[in-house]
PDB file of C-alpha atoms in Angstrom:
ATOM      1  CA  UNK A  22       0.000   0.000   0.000  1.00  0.00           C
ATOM      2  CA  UNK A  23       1.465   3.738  -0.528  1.00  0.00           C
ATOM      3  CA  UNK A  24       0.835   6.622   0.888  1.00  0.00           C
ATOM      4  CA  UNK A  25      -1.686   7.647  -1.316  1.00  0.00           C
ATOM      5  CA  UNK A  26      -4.089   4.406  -0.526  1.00  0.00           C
ATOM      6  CA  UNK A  27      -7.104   4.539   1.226  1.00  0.00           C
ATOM      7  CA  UNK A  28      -7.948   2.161   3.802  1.00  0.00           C
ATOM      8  CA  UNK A  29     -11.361   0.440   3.309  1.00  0.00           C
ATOM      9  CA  UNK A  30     -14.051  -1.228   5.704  1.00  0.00           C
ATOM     10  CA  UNK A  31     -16.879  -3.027   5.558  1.00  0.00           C
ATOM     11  CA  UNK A  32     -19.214  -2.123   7.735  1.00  0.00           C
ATOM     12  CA  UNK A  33     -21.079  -4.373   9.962  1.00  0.00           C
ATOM     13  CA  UNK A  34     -24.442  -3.535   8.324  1.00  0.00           C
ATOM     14  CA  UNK A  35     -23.266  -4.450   5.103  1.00  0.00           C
ATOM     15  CA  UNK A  36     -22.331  -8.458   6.305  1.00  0.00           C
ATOM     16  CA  UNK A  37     -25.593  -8.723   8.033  1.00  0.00           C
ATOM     17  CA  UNK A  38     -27.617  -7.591   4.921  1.00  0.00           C
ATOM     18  CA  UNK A  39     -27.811  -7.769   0.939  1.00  0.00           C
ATOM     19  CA  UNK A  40     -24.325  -8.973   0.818  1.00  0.00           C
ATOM     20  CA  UNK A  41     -25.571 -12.439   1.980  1.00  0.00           C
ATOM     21  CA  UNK A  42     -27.282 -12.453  -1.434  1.00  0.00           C
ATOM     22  CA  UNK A  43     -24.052 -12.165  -3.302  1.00  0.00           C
ATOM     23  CA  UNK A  44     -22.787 -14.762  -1.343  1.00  0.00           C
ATOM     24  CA  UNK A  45     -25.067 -17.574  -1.491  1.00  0.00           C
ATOM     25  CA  UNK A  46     -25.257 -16.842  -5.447  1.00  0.00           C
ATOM     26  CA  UNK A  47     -22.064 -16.387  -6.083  1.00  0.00           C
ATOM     27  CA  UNK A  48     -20.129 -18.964  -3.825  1.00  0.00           C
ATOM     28  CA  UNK A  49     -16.538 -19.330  -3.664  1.00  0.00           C
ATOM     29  CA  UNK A  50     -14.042 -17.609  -5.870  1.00  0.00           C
ATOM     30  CA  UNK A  51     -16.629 -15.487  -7.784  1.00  0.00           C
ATOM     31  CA  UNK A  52     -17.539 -13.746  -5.217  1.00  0.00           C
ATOM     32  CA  UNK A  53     -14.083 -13.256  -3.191  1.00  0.00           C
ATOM     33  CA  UNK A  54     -12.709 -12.082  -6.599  1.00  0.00           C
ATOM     34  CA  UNK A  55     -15.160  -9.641  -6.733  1.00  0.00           C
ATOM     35  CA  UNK A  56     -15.062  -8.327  -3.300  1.00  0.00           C
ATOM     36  CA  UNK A  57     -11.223  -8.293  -3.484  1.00  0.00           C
ATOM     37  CA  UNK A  58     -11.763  -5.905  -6.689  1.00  0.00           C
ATOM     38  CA  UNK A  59     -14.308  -3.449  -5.078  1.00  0.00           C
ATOM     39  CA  UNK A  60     -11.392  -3.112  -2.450  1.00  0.00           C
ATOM     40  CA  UNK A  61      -8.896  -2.255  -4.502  1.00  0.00           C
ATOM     41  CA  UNK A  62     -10.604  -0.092  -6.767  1.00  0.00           C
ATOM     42  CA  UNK A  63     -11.832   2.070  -3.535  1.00  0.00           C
ATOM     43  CA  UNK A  64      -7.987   2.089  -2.021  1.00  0.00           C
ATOM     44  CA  UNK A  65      -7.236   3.778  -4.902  1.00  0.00           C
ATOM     45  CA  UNK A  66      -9.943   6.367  -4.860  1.00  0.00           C
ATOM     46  CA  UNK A  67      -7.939   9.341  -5.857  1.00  0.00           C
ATOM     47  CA  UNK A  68      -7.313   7.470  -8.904  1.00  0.00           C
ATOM     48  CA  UNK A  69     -10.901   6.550 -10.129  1.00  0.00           C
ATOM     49  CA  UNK A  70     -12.857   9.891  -8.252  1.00  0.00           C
ATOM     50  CA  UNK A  71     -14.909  11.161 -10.874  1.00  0.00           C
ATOM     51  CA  UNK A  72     -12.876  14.838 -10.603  1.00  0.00           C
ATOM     52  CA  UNK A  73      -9.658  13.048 -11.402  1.00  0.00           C
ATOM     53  CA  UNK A  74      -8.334  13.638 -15.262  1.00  0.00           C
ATOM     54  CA  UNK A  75      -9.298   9.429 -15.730  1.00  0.00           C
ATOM     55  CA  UNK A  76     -13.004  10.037 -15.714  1.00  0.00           C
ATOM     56  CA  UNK A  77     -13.588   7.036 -14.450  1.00  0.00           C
ATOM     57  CA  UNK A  78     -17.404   6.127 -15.163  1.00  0.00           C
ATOM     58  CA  UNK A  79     -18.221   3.753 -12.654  1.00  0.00           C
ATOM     59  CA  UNK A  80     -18.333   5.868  -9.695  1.00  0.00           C
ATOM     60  CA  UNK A  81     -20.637   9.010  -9.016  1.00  0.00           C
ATOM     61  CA  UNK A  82     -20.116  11.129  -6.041  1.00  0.00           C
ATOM     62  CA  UNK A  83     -23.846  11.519  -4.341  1.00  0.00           C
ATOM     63  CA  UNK A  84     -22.900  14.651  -2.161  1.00  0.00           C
ATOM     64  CA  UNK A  85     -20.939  15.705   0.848  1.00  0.00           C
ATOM     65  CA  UNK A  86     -22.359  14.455   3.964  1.00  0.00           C
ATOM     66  CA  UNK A  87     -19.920  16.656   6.835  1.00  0.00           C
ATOM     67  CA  UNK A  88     -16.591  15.209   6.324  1.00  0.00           C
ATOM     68  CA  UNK A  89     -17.400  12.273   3.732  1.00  0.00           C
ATOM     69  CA  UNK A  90     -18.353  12.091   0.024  1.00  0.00           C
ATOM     70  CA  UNK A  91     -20.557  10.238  -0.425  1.00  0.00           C
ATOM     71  CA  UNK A  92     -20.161   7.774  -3.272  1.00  0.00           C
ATOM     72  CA  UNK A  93     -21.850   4.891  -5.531  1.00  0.00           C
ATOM     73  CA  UNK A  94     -19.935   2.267  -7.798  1.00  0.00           C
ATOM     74  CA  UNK A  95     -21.108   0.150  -9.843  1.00  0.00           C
ATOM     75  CA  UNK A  96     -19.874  -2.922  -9.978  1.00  0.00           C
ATOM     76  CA  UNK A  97     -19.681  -6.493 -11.778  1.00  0.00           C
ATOM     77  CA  UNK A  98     -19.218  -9.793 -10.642  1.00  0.00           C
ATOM     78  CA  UNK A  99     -16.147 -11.580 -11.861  1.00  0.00           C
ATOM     79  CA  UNK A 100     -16.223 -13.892 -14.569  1.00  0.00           C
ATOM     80  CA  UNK A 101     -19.459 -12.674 -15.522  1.00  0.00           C
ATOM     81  CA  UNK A 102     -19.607 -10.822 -19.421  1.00  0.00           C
ATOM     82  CA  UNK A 103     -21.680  -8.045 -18.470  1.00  0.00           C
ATOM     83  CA  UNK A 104     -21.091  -4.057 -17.962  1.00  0.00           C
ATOM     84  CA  UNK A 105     -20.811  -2.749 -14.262  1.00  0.00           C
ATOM     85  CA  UNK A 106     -23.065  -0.393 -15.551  1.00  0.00           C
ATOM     86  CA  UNK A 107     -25.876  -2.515 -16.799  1.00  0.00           C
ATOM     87  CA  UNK A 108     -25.143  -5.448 -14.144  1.00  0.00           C
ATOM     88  CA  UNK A 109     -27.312  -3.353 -11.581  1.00  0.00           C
ATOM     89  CA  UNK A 110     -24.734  -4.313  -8.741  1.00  0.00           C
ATOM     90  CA  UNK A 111     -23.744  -1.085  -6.203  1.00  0.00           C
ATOM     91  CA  UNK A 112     -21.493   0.090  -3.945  1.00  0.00           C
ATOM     92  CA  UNK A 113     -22.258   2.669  -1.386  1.00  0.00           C
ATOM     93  CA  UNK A 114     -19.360   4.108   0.466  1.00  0.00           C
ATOM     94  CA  UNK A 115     -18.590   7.149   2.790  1.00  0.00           C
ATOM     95  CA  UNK A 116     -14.995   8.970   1.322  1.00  0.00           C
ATOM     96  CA  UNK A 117     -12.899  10.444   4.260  1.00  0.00           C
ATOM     97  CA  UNK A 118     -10.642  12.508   2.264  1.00  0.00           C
ATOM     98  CA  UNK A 119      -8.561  14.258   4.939  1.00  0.00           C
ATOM     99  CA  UNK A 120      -7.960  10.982   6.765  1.00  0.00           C
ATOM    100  CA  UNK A 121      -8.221   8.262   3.763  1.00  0.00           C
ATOM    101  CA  UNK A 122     -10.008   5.919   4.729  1.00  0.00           C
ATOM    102  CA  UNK A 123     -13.438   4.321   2.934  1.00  0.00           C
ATOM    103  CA  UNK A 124     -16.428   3.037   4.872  1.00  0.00           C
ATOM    104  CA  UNK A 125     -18.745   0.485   2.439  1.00  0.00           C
ATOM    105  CA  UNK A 126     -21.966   1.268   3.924  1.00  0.00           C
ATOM    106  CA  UNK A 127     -24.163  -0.864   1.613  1.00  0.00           C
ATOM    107  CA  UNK A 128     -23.421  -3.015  -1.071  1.00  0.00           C
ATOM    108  CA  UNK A 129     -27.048  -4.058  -3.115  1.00  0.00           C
ATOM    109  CA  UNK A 130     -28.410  -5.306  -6.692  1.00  0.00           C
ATOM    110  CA  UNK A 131     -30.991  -3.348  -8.495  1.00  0.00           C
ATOM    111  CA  UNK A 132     -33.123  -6.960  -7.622  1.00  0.00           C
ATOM    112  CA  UNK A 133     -32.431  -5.929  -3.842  1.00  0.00           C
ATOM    113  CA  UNK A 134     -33.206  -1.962  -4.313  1.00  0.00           C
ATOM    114  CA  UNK A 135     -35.451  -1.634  -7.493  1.00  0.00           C
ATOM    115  CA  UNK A 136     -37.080   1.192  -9.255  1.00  0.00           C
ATOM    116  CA  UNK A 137     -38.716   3.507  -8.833  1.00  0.00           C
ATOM    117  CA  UNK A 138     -36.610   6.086  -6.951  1.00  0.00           C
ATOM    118  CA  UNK A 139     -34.110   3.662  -6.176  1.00  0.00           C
ATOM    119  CA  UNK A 140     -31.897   6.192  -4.991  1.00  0.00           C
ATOM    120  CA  UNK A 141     -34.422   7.850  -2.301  1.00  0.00           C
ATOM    121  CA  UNK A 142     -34.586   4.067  -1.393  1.00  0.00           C
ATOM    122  CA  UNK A 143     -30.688   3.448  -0.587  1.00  0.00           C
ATOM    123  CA  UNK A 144     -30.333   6.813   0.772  1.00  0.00           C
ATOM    124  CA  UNK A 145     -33.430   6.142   3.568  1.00  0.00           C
ATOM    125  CA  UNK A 146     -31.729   2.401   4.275  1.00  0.00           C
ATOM    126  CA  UNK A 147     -28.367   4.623   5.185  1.00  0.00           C
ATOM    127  CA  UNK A 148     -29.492   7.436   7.221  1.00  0.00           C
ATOM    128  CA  UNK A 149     -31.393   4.858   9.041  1.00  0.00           C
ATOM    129  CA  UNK A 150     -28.870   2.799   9.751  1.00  0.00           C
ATOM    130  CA  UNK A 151     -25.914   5.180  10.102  1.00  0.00           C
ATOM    131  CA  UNK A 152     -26.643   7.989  12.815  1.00  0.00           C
ATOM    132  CA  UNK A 153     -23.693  10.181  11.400  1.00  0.00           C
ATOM    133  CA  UNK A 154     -25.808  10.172   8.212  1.00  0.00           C
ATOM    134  CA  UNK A 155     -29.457  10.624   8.932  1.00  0.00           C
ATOM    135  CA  UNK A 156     -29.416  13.538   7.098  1.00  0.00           C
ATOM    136  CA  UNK A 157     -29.136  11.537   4.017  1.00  0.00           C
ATOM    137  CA  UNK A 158     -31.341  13.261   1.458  1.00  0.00           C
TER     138      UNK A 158
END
């Protein structure tokens, strides 16, 4: 890791919830793959932050909730031969700039969190299970 890594977390809600989806359907490798790649994509977040010259397309920054960005990646699982994109798999993580360190707050399918307003939907199942975000709008 250098200097300029982030250090990520998964947050407790996270392994009690959707992710238990992802794991029963994607056992073994696929899945650890995949996590492992979420990881490192968010460690290097300065590389991949939508302001960066990369533009990287997979990640949209929400807003700034007091010291964190808010952000959402999309995400495929390995081995699979689909777009991030249109795979309807998220990330939702709180960005600590000033101390580097990434807090995945809810990781979900479009299958878990559908339409409509699927946004207003993830953003209620945060600030209600985050207190430092229940002003999540």
């Amino acid at each position: 890791m250098s200097i300029d890594d982030y250090s990520v977390f998964i947050e407790p809600f996270v392994e009690r919830h959707y992710i238990h989806g992802f794991i029963k359907k994607y056992k073994g490798k696929q899945w650890d793959i995949t996590l492992s790649a979420i990881k490192e994509t968010l460690t290097r977040y300065d590389n991949v932050a939508p302001n960066n010259i990369s533009n990287y397309s997979k990640l949209d920054i929400i807003c700034q909730c007091q010291s964190y960005t808010i952000i959402k990646l999309d995400f495929t699982i390995a081995g699979s031969n689909v777009s991030a994109k249109s795979s309807g798999n998220r990330v939702v993580a709180a960005v600590d700039r000033q101390n580097k360190i990434i807090k995945i707050l809810l990781i979900y399918s479009k299958n878990d969190i559908n339409q409509p307003n699927e946004t207003v939907k993830w953003k209620r199942i945060v600030s209600q299970n985050y207190p430092e975000f229940k002003n999540l709008k």
